[in-house]
mmCIF file of C-alpha atoms and ligand atoms in Angstrom:
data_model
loop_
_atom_site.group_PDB
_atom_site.id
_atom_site.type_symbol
_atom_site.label_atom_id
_atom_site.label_comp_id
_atom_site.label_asym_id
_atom_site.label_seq_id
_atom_site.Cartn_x
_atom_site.Cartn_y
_atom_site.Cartn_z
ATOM 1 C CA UNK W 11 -7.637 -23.746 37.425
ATOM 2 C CA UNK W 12 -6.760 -26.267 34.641
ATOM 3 C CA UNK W 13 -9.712 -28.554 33.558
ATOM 4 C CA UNK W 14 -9.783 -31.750 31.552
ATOM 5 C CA UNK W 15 -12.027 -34.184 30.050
ATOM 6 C CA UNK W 16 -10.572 -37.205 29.626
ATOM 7 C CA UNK W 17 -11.932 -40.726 28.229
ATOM 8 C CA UNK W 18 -9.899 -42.636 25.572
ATOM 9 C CA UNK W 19 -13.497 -44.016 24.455
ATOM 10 C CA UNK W 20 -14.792 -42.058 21.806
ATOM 11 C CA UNK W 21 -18.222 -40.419 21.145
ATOM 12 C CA UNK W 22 -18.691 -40.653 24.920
ATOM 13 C CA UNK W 23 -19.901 -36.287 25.799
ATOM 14 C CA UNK W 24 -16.500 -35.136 26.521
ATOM 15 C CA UNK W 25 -16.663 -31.737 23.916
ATOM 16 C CA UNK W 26 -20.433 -31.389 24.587
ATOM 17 C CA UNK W 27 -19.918 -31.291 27.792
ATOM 18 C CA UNK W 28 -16.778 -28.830 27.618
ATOM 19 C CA UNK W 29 -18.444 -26.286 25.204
ATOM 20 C CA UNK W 30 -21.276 -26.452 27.629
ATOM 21 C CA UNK W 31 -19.520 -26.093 30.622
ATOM 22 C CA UNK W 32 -16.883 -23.354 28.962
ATOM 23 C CA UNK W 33 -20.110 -21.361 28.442
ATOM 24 C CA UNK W 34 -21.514 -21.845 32.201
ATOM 25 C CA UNK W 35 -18.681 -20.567 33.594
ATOM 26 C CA UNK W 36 -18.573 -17.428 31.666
ATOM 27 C CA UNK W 37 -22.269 -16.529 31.666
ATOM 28 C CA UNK W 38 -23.257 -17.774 34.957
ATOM 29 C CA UNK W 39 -20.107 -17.447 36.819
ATOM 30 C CA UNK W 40 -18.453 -14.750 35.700
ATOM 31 C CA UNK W 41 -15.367 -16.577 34.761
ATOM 32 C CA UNK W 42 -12.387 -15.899 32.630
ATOM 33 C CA UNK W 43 -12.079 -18.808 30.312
ATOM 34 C CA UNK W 44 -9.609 -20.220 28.085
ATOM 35 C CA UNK W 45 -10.656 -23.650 26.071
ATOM 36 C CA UNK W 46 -7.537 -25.319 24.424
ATOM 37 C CA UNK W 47 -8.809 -28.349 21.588
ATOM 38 C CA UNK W 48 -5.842 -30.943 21.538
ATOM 39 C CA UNK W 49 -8.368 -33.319 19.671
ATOM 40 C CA UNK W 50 -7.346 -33.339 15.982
ATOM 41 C CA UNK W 51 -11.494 -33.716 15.157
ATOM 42 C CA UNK W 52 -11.228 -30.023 16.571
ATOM 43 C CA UNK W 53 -15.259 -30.314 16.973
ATOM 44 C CA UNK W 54 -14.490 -28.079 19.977
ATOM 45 C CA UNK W 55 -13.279 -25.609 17.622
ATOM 46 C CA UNK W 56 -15.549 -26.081 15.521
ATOM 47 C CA UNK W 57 -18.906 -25.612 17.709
ATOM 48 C CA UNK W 58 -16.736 -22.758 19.492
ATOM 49 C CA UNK W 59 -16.414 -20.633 15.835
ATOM 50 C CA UNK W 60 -17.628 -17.816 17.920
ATOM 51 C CA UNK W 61 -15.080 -17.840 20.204
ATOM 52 C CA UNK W 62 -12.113 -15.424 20.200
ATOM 53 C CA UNK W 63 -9.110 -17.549 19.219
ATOM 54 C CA UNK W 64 -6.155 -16.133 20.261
ATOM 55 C CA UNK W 65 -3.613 -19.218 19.259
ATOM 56 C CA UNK W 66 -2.829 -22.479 17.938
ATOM 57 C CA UNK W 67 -2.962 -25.477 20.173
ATOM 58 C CA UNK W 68 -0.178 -27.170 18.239
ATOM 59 C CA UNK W 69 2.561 -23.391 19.085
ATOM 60 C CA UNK W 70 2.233 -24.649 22.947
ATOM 61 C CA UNK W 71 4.194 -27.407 22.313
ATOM 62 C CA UNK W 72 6.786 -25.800 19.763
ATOM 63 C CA UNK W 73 7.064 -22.049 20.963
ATOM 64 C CA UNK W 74 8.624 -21.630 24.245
ATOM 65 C CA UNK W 75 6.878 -19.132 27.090
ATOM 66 C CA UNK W 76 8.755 -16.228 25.726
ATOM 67 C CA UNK W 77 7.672 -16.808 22.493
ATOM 68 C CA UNK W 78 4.368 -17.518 23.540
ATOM 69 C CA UNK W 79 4.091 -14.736 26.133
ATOM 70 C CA UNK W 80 5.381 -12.240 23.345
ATOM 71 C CA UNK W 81 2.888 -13.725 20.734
ATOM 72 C CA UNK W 82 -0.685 -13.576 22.991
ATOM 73 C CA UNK W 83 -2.716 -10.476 22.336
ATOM 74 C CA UNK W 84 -5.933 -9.411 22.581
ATOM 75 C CA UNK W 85 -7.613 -12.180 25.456
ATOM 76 C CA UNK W 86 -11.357 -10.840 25.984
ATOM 77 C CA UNK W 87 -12.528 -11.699 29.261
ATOM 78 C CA UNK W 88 -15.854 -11.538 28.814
ATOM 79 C CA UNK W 89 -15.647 -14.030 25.523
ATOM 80 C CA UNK W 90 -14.692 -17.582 25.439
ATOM 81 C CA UNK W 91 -10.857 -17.755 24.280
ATOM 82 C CA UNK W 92 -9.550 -20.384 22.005
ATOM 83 C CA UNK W 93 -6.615 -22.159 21.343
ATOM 84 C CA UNK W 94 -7.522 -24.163 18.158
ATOM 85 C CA UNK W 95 -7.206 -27.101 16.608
ATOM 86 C CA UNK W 96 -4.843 -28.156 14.004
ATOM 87 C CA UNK W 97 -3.959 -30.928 11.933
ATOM 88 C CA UNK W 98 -0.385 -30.616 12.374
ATOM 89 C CA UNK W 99 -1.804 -31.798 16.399
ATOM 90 C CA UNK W 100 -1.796 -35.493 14.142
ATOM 91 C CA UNK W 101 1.808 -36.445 14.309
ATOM 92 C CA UNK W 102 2.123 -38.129 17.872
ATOM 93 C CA UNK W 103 5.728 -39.010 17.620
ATOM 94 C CA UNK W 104 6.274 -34.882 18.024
ATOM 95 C CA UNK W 105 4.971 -34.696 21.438
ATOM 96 C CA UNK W 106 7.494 -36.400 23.224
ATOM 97 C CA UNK W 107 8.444 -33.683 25.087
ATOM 98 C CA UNK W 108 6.439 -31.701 27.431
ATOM 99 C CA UNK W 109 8.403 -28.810 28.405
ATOM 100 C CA UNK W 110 6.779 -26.373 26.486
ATOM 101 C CA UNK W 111 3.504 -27.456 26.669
ATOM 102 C CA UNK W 112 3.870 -27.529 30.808
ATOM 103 C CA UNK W 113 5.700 -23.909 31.148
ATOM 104 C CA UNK W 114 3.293 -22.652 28.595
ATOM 105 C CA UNK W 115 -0.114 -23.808 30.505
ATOM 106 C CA UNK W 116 1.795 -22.586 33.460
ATOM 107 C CA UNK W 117 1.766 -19.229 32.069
ATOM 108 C CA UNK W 118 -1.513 -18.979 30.450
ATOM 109 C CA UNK W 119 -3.009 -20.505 34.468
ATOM 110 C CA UNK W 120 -1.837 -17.327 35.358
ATOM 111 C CA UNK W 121 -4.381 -15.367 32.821
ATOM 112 C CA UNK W 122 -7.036 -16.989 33.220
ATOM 113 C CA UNK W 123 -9.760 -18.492 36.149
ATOM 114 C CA UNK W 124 -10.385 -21.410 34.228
ATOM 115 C CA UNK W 125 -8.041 -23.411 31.757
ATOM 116 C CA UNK W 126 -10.042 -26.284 30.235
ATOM 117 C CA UNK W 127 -8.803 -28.684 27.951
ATOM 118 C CA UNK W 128 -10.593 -30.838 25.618
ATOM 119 C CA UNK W 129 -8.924 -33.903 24.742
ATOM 120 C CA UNK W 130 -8.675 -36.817 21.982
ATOM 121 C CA UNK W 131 -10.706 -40.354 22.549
ATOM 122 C CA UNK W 132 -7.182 -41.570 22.674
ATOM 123 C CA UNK W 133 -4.191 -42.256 25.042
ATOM 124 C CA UNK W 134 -2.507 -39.675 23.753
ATOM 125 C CA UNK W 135 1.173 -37.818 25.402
ATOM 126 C CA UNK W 136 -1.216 -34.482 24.945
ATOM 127 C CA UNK W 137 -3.468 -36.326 27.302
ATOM 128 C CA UNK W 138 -0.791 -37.279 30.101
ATOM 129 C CA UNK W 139 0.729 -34.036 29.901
ATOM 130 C CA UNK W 140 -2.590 -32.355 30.153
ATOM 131 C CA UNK W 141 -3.778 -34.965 33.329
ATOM 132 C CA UNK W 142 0.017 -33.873 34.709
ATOM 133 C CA UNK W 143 -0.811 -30.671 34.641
ATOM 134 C CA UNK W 144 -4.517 -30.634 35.575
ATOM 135 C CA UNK W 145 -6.520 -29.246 38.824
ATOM 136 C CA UNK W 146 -9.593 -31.055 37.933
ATOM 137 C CA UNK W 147 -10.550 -33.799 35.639
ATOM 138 C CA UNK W 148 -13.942 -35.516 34.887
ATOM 139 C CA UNK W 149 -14.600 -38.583 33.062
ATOM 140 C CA UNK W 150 -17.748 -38.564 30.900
ATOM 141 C CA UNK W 151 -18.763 -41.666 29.866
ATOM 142 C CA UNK W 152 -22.268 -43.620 27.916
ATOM 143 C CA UNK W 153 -23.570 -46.485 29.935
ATOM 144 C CA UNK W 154 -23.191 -48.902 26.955
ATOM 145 C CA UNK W 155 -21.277 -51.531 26.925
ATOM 146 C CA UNK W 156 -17.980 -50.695 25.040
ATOM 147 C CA UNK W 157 -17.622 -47.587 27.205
ATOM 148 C CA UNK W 158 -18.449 -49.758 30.707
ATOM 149 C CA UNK W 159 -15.346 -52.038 29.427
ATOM 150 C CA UNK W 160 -12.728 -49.105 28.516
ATOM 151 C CA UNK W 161 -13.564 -47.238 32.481
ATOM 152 C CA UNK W 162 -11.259 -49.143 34.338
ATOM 153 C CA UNK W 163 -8.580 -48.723 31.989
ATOM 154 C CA UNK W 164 -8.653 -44.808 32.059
ATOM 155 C CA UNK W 165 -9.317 -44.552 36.076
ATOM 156 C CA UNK W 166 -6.457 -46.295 36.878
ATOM 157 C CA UNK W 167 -4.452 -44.071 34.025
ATOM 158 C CA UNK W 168 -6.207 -40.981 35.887
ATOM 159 C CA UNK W 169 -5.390 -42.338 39.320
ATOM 160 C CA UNK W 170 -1.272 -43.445 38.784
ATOM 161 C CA UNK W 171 -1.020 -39.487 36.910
ATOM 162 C CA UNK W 172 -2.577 -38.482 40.666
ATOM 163 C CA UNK W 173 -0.274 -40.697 42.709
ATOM 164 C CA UNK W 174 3.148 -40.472 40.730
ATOM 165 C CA UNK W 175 2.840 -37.213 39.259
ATOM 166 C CA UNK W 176 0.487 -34.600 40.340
ATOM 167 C CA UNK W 177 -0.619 -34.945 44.128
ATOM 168 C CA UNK W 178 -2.617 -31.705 43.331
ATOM 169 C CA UNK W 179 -5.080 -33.491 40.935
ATOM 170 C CA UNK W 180 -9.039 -33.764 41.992
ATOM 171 C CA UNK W 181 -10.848 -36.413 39.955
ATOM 172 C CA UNK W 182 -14.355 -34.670 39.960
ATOM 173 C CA UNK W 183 -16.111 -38.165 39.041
ATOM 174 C CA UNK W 184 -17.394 -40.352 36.280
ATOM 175 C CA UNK W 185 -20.260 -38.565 34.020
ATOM 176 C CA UNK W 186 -22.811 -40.804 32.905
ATOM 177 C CA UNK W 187 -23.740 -38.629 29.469
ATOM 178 C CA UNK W 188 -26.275 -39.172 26.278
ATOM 179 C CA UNK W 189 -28.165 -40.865 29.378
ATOM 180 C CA UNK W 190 -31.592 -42.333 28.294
ATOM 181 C CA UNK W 191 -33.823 -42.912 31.151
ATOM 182 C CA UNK W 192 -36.377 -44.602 29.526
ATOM 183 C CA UNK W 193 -33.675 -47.446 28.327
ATOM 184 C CA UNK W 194 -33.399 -50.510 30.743
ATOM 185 C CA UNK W 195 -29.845 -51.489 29.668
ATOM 186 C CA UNK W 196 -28.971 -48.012 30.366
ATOM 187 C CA UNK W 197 -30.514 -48.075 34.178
ATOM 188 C CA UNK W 198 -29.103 -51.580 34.406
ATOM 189 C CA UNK W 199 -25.551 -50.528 33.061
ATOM 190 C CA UNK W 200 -26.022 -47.372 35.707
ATOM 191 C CA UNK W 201 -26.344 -49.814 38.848
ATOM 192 C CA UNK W 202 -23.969 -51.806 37.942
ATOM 193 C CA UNK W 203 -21.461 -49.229 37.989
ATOM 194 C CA UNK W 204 -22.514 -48.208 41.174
ATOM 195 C CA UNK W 205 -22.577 -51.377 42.835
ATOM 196 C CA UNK W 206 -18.812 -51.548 40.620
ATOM 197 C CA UNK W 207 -17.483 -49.130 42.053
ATOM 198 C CA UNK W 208 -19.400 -47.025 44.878
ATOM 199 C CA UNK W 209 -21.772 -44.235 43.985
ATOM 200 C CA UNK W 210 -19.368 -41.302 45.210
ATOM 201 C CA UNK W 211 -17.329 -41.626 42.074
ATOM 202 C CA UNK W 212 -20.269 -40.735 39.791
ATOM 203 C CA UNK W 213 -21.538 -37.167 39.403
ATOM 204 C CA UNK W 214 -25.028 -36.714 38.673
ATOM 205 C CA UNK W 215 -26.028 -38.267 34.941
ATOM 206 C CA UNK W 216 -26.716 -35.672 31.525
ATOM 207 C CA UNK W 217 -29.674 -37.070 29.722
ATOM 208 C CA UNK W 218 -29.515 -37.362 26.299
ATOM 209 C CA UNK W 219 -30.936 -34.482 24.693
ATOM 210 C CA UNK W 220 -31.622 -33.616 20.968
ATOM 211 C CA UNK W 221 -31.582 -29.563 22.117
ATOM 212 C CA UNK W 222 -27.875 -30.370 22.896
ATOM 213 C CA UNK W 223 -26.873 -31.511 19.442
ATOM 214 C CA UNK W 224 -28.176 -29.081 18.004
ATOM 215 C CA UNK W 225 -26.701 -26.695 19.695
ATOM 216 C CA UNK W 226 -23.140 -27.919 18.981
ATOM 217 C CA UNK W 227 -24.359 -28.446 15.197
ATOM 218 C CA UNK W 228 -25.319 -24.881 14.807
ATOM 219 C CA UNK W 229 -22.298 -23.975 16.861
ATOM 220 C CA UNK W 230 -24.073 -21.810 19.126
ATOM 221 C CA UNK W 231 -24.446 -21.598 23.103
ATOM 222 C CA UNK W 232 -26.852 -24.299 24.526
ATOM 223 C CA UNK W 233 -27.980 -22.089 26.873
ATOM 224 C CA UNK W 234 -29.010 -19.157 24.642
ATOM 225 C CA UNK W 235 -31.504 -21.762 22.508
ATOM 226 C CA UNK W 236 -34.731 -21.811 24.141
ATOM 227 C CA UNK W 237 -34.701 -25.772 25.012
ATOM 228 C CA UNK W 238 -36.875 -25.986 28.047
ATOM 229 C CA UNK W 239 -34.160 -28.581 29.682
ATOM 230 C CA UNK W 240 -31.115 -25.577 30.513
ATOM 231 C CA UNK W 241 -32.238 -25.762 34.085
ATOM 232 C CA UNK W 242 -31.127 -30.001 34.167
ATOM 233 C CA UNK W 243 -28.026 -29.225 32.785
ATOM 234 C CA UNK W 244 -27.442 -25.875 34.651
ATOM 235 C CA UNK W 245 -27.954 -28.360 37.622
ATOM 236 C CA UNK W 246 -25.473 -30.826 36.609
ATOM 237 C CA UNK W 247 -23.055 -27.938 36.318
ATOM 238 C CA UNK W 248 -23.731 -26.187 39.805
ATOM 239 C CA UNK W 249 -22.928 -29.984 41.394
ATOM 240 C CA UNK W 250 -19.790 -30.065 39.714
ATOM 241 C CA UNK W 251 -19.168 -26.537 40.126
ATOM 242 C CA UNK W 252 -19.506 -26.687 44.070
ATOM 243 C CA UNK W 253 -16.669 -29.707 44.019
ATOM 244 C CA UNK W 254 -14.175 -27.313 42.985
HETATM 245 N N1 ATP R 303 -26.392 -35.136 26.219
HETATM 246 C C1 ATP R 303 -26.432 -35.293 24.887
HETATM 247 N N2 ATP R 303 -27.618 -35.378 24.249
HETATM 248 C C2 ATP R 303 -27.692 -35.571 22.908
HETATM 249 N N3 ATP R 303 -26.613 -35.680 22.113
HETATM 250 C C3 ATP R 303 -25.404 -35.599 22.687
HETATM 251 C C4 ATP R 303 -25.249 -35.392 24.087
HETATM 252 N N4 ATP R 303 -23.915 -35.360 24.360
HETATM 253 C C5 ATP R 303 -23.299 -35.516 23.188
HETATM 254 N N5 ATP R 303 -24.163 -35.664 22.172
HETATM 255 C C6 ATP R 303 -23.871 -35.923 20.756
HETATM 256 O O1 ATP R 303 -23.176 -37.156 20.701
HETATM 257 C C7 ATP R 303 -22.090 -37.092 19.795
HETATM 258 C C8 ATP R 303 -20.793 -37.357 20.548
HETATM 259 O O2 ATP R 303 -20.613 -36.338 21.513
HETATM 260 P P1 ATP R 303 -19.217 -35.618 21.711
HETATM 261 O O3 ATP R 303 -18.634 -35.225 20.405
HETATM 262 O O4 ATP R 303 -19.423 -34.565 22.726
HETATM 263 O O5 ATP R 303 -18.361 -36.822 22.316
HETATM 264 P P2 ATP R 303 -16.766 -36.919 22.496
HETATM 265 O O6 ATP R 303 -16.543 -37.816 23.657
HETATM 266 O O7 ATP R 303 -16.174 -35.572 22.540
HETATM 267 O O8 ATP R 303 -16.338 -37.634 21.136
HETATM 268 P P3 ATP R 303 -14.823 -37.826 20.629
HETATM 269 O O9 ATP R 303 -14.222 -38.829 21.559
HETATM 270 O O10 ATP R 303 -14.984 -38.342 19.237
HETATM 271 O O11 ATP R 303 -14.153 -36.499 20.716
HETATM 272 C C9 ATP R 303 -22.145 -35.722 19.157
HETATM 273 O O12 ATP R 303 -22.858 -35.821 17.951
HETATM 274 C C10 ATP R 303 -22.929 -34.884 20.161
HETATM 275 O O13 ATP R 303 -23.634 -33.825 19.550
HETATM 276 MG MG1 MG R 304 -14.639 -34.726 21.397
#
């Protein structure tokens, strides 16, 4: 399965909630799991310093499959794998062509149960290619205002990949993240959206919490701290887990 987070709005929970996820799947799930950062901020590499990297993000778009199938060594099931991030990922007018990067995530589908891909708070040819290519995507968004404006822009850039290019695609849902209950603009924002556009669309909200941070910040799993709020998350996950 190939997984991506998409929103062109940054800041929004899209690598929290990958690194998070990534982890669920292998500890909870007893998945195979490969995370490939294609965000030049590589925080996804960087919170996932533990992981066992076994490439550069950047080779899948200049090595071909042989080159890449005769490179790979050493994938550790029961670790999370890594294809890192790189600066040389900054230079957008080099990913004009996708062959590589498709064949190569073709090939690498085939190693693993879960592909998932995080991806830049930009609309980015990595990020079409990657939505091309893609079982399941989710949209993780705040309910503030800037991020409420930029939604319908990236739905219907989510929905025409679906339609034109890759009938195979399951949009999981919108992910209300950082959510503050307490916050009346927030709950406001919240029904809005799903008076906007229908309450199916929306997966069940992660509320903002400090434990999760700090987790990322000390580049450790989430679920190995002993926050007392792993079971709401663990929740969050099983809904989006039993869409798949
Ligand atoms: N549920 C949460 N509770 C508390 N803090 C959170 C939560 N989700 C994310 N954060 C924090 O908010 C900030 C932005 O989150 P994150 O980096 O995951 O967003 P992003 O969408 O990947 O950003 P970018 O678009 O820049 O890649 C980070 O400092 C992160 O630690
Ligand atoms: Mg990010």
């Amino acid at each position: 399965m190939i997984f991506t987070v998409a929103n062109q709005k940054g800041g929004v929970g899209k690598t929290t909630f990958l690194i998070n996820f990534a982890y669920y799947l292998k500890d909870f799930k007893n998945k195979s799991v490969l995370v490939i950062d294609t965000d030049t901020q590589a925080n996804c590499s960087y919170s996932l310093c533990n992981a066992n990297i076994i490439g550069d993000t950047y080779s899948l778009f200049t090595d071909d499959v042989n080159i890449l199938a005769a490179k790979i060594s050493g994938i550790k099931k029961d670790e999370i794998n890594l294809f890192k991030s790189t600066i040389d990922l900054s230079n957008e007018n080099e990913f004009d062509n996708s062959i590589n990067y498709l064949q190569n995530l073709k090939y690498l589908y085939t190693l693993f149960d879960y592909i998932l891909i995080d991806t830049a708070p930009v609309l980015s040819n990595k990020l079409i290619y990657s939505l091309e290519l893609s079982n399941y995507v989710i949209t993780p968004i705040e309910l503030e205002i800037y991020s409420l404006q930029g939604l319908s822009l990236m739905l219907n850039t989510i929905f025409n990949i679906k339609k034109n290019r890759n009938n195979d695609m399951s949009f999981l849902g919108v992910l209300p993240s950082r959510v503050i209950t307490t916050n009346k603009r927030q709950s406001k924002n919240l029904e809005k959206l799903y008076s906007e556009y229908g309450q199916d669309l929306f997966l069940p909200f992660i509320k903002y919490r400090n434990d999760l941070a700090n987790a990322s910040a000390s580049q450790t799993s989430f679920f190995k701290s002993n926050s007392k709020h792993k079971k709401e998350l663990i929740n969050v996950f099983d809904t989006i887990y039993a869409k798949m």
